[in-house]
mmCIF file of C-alpha atoms in Angstrom:
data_model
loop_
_atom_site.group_PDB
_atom_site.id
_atom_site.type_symbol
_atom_site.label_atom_id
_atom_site.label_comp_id
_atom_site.label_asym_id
_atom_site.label_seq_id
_atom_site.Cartn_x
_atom_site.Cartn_y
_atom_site.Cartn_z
ATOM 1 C CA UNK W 96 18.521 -1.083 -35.994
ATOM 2 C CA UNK W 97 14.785 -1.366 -35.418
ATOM 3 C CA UNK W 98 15.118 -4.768 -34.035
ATOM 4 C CA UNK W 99 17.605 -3.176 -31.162
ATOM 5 C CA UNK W 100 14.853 -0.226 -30.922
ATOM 6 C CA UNK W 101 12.532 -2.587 -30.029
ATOM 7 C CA UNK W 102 14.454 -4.454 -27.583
ATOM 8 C CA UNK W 103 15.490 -1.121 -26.158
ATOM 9 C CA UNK W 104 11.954 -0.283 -25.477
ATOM 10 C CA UNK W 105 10.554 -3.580 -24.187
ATOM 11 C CA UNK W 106 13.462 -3.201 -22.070
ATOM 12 C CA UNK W 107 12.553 0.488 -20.737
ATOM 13 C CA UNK W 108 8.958 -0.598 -20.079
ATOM 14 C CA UNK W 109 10.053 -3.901 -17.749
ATOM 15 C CA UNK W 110 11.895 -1.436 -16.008
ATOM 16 C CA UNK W 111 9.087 1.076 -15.175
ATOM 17 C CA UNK W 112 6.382 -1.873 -14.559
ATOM 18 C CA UNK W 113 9.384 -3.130 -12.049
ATOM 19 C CA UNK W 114 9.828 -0.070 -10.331
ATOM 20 C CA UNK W 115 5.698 0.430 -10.296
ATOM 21 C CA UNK W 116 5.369 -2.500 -8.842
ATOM 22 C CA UNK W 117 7.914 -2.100 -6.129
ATOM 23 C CA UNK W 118 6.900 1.533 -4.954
ATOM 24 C CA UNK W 119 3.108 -0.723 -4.640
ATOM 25 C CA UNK W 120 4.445 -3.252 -2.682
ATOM 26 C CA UNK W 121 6.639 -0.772 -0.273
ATOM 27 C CA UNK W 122 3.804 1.627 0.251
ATOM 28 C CA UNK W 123 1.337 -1.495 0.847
ATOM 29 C CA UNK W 124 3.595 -2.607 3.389
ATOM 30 C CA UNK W 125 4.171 0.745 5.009
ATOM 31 C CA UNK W 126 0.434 1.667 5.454
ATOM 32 C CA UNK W 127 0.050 -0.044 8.850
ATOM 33 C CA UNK W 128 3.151 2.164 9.777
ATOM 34 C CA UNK W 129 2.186 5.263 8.357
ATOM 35 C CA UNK W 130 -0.752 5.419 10.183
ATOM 36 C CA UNK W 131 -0.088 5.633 13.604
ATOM 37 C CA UNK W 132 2.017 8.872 12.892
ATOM 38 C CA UNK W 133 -0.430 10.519 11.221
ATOM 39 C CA UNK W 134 -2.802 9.610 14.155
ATOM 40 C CA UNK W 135 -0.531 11.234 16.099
ATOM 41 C CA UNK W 136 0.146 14.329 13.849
ATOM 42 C CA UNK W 137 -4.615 14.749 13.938
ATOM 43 C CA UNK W 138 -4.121 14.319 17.855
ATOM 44 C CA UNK W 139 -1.365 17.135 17.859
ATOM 45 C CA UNK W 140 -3.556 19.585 15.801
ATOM 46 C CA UNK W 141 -6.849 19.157 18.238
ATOM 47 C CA UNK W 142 -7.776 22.995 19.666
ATOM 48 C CA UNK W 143 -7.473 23.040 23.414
ATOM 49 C CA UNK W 144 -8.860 26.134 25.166
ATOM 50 C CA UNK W 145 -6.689 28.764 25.868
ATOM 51 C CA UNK W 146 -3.824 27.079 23.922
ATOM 52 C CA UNK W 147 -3.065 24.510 26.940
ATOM 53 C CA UNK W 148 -1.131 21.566 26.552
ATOM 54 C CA UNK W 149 -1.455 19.884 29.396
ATOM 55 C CA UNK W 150 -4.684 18.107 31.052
ATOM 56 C CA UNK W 151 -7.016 20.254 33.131
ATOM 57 C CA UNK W 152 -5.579 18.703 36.271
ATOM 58 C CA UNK W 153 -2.133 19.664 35.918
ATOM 59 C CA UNK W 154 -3.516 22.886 34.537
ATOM 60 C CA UNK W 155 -4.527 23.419 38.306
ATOM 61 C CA UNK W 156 -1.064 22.637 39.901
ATOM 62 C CA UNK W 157 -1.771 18.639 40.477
ATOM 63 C CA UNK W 158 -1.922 19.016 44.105
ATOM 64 C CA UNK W 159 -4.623 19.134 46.484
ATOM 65 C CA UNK W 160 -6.372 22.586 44.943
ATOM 66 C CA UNK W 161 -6.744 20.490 41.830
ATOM 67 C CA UNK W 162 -8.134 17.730 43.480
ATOM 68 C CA UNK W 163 -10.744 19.945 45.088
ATOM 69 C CA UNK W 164 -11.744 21.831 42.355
ATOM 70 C CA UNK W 165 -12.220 19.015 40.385
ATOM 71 C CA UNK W 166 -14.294 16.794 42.558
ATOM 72 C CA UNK W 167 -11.697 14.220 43.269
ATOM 73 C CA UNK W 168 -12.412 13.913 46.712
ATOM 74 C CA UNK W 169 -15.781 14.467 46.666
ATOM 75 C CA UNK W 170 -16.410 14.997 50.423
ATOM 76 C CA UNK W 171 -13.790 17.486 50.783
ATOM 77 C CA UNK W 172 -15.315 19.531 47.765
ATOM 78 C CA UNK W 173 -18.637 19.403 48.969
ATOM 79 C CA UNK W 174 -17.048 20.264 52.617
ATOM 80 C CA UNK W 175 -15.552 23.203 50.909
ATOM 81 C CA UNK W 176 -18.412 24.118 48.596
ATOM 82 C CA UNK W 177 -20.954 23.634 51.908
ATOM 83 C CA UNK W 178 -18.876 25.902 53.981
ATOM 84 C CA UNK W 179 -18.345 28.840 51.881
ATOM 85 C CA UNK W 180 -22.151 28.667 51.104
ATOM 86 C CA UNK W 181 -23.380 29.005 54.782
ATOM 87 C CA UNK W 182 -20.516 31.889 54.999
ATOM 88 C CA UNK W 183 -22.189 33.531 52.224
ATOM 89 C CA UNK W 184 -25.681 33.045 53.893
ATOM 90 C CA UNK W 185 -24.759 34.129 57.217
ATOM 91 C CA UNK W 186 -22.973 37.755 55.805
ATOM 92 C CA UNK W 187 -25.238 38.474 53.026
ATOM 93 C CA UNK W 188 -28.663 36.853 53.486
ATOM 94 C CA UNK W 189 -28.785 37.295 57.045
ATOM 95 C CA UNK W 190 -26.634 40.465 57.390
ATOM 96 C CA UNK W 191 -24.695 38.897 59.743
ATOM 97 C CA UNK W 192 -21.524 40.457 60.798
ATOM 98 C CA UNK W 193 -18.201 39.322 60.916
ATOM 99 C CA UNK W 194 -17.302 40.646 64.878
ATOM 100 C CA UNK W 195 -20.663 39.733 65.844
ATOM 101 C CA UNK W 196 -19.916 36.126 64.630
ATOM 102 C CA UNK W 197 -16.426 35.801 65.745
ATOM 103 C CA UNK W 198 -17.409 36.883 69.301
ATOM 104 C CA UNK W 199 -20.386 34.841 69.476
ATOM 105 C CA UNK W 200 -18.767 31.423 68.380
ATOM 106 C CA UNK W 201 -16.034 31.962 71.244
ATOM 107 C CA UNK W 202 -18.623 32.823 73.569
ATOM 108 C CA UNK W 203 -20.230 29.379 73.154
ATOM 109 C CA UNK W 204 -16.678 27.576 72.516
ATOM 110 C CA UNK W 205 -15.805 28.991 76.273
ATOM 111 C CA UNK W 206 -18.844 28.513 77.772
ATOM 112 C CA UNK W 207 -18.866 24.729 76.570
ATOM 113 C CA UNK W 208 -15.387 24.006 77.364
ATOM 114 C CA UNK W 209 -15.636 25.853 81.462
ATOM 115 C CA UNK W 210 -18.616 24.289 81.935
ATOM 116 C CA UNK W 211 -17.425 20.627 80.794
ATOM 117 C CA UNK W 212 -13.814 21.283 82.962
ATOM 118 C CA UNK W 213 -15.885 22.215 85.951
ATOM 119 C CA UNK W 214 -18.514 19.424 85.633
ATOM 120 C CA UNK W 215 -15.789 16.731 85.555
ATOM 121 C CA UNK W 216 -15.470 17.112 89.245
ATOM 122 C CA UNK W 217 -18.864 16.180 90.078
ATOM 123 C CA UNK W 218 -18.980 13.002 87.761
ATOM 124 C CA UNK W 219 -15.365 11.788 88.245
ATOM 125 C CA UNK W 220 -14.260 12.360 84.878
ATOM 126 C CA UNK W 221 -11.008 13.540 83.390
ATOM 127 C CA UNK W 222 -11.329 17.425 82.442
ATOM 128 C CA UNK W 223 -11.043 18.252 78.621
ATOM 129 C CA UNK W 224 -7.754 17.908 76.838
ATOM 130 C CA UNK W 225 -7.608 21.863 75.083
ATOM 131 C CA UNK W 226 -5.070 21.086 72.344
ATOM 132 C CA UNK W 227 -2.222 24.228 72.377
ATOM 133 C CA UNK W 228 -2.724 26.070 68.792
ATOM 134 C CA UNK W 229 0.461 27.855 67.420
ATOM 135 C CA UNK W 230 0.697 29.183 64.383
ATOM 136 C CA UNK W 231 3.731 27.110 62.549
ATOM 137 C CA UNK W 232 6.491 29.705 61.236
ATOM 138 C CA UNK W 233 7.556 27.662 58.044
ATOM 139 C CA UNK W 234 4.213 27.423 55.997
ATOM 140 C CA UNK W 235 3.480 31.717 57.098
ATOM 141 C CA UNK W 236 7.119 31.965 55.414
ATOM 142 C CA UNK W 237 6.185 30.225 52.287
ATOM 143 C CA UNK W 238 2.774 32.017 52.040
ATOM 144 C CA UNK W 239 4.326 35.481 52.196
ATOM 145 C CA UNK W 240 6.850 34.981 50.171
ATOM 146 C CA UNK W 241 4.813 33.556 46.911
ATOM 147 C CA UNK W 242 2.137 36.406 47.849
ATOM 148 C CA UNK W 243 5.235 38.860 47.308
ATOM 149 C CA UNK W 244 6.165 36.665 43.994
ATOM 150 C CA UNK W 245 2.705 37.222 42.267
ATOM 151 C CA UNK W 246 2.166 41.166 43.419
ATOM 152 C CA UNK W 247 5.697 42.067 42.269
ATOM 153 C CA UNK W 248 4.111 40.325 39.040
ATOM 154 C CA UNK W 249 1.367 41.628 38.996
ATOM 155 C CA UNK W 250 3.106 45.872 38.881
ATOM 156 C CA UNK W 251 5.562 44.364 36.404
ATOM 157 C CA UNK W 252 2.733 43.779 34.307
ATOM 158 C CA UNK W 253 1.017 47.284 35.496
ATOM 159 C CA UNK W 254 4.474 48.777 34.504
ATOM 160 C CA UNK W 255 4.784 46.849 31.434
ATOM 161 C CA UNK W 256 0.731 47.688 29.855
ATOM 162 C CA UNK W 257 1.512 51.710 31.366
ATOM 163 C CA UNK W 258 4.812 51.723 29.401
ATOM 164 C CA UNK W 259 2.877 52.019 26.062
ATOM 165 C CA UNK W 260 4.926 49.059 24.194
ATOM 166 C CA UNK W 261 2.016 46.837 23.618
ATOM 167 C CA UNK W 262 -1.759 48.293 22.408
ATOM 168 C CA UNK W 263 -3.262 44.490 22.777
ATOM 169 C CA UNK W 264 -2.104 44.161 26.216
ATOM 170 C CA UNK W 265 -3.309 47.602 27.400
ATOM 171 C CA UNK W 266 -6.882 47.709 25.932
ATOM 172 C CA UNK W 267 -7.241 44.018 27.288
ATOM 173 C CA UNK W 268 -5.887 45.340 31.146
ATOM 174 C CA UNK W 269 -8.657 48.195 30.577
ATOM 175 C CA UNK W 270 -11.655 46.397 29.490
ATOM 176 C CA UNK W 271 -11.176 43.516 31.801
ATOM 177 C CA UNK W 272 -10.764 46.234 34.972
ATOM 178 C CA UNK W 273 -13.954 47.899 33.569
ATOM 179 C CA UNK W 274 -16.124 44.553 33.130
ATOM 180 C CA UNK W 275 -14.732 43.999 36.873
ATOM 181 C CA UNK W 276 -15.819 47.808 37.830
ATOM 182 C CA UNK W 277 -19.148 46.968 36.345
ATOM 183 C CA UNK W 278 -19.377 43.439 38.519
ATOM 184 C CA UNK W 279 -18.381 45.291 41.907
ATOM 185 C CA UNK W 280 -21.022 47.922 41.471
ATOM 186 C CA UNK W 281 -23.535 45.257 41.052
ATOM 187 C CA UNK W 282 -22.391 42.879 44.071
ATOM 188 C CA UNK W 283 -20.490 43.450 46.912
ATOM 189 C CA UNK W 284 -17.363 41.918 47.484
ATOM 190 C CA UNK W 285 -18.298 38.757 49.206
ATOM 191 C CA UNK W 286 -21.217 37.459 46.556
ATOM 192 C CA UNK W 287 -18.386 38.571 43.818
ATOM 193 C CA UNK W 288 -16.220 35.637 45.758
ATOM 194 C CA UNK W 289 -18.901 33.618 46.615
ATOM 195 C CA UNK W 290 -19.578 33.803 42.682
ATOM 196 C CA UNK W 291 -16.014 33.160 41.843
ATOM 197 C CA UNK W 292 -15.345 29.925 44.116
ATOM 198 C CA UNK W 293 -18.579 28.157 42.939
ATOM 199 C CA UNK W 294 -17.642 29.013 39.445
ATOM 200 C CA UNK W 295 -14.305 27.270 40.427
ATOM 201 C CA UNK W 296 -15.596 23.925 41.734
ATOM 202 C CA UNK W 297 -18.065 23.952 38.634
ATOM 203 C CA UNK W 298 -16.499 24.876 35.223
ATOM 204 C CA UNK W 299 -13.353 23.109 35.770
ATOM 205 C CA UNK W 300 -15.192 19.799 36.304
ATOM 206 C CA UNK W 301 -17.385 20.352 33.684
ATOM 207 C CA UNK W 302 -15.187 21.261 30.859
ATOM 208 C CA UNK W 303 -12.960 18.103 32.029
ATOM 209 C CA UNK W 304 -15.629 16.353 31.230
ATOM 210 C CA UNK W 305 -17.261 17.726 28.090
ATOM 211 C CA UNK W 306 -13.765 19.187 26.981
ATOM 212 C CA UNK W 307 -14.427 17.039 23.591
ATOM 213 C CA UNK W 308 -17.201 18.841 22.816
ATOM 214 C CA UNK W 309 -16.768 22.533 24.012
ATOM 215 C CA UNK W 310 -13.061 22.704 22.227
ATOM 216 C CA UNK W 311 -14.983 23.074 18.942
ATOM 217 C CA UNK W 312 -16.890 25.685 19.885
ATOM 218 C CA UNK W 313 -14.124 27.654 21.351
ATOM 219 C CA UNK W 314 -12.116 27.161 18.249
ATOM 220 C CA UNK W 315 -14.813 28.585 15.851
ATOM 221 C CA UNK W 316 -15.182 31.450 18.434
ATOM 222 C CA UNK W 317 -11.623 32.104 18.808
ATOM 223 C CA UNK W 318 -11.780 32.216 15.367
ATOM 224 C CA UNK W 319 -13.907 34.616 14.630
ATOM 225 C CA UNK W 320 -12.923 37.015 17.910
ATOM 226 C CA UNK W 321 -9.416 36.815 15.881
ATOM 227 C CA UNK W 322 -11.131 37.952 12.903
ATOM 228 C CA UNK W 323 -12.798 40.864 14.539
ATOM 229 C CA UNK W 324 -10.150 42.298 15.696
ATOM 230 C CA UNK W 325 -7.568 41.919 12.398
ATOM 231 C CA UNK W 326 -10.862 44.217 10.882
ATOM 232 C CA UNK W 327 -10.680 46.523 14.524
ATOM 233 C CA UNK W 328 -6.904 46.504 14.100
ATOM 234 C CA UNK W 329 -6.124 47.620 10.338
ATOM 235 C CA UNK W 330 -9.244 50.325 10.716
ATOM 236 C CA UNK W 331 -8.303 52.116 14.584
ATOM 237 C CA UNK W 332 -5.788 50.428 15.853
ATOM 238 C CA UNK W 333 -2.833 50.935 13.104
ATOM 239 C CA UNK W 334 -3.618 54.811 13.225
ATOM 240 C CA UNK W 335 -3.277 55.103 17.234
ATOM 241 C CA UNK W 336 0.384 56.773 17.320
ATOM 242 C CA UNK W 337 2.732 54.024 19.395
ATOM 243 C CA UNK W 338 4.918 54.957 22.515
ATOM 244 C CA UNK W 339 8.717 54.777 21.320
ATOM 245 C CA UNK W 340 9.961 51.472 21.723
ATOM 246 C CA UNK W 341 13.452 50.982 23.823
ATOM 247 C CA UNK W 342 15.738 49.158 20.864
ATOM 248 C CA UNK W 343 17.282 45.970 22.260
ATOM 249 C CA UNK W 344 20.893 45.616 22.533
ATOM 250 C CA UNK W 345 22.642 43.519 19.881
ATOM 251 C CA UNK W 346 25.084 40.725 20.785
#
């Protein structure tokens, strides 16, 4: 009897040294495998800004904005840039006004162009092609309607923050309309766009560059807003009464 107790247990022990030995050599060989997943699974976790998932340029539509506003035609951004600039000198630093300018610029476009179509019969030259402008029908079609699209979004959203169902939303809509009172009573309305499309054709390019390093940031400050306002929420927020809430049908 001891003799098969024996044999029983140097039997048991070959079998777990085996199956050590085989969960070594399966995991040894799996390593390389495992670790492009979980390169994968550290590149999935990585913050991105405002919870986007796609690259900064398709964040921007792809198209030609995107391409402007991030510098990937350089000469048409710095046409862009260049041009509203001297628009924002001539109306604001000069005071110049918008009539005034219109009328003057034709004034000199018409002068130019008679006097050029009336000297070609003194030189022998052929009088100025003036190209016909018309306004195409198609792309005025296209405008309107996706300018219709985004202000029938825009009172949905007015309807939806006035309705009462959501507390976030609605102090979020008021704040952000009284930091924007607060910006219109400092500038007028042409610096506050002059403002916002140099801020466009800067940030964007910038943060696609440095996006690396400003993604930590924003996470440890989204972080912390978040934490704020679970404090702001359980002391004010949960004892604000809420508007009645429309139940939702059942299939």
């Amino acid at each position: 009897m001891a003799e098969h107790q024996e044999k029983h247990e140097e039997s048991f022990m070959e079998k777990v040294a085996e199956k050590i030995h085989s969960h070594d050599s399966s995991s040894s060989s799996s390593d390389s495998d495992d670790d492009k997943p979980s390169e994968s699974s550290v590149k999935a976790k990585v913050f991105r800004l405002f919870g986007r998932e796609r690259p900064v340029h398709q964040v921007f539509g792809g198209g030609k904005p995107a391409d402007i506003f991030l510098w990937r035609n350089k000469k048409i951004s710095a046409g862009a840039l260049g041009v509203a600039t001297v628009i924002w000198v001539l109306f604001e630093l000069l005071e110049y006004h918008l009539l005034t300018l219109v009328c003057h610029l034709w004034i000199v476009a018409l002068a130019i162009l008679f006097l050029w179509s009336n000297a070609t019969t003194f030189i022998n030259k052929s009088p100025p092609r003036i190209p016909e402008v018309q306004i195409p029908k198609d792309p005025v079609i296209e405008f309107a309607q996706a300018l219709r699209l985004e202000i029938n979004q825009a009172f949905a959203v007015l309807r939806d923050v006035a309705s009462g169902r959501d507390l976030k939303k609605f102090l979020s809509v008021i704040a952000g309309l009284w930091v924007l009172s607060i910006v219109g009573s400092c500038c007028n309305f042409l610096t506050l766009f002059y403002i916002v499309f140099v801020i466009l054709h800067t940030v964007p390019v910038l943060y696609e560059r440095y996006e690396d390093k400003v993604d930590p940031f924003a996470e440890k400050a989204m972080h912390e807003i978040k934490k704020q306002y679970a404090v702001f929420d359980a002391k004010v927020l949960s004892k604000i009464p809420r508007g009645p809430l429309k139940e939702k049908k059942k299939d």
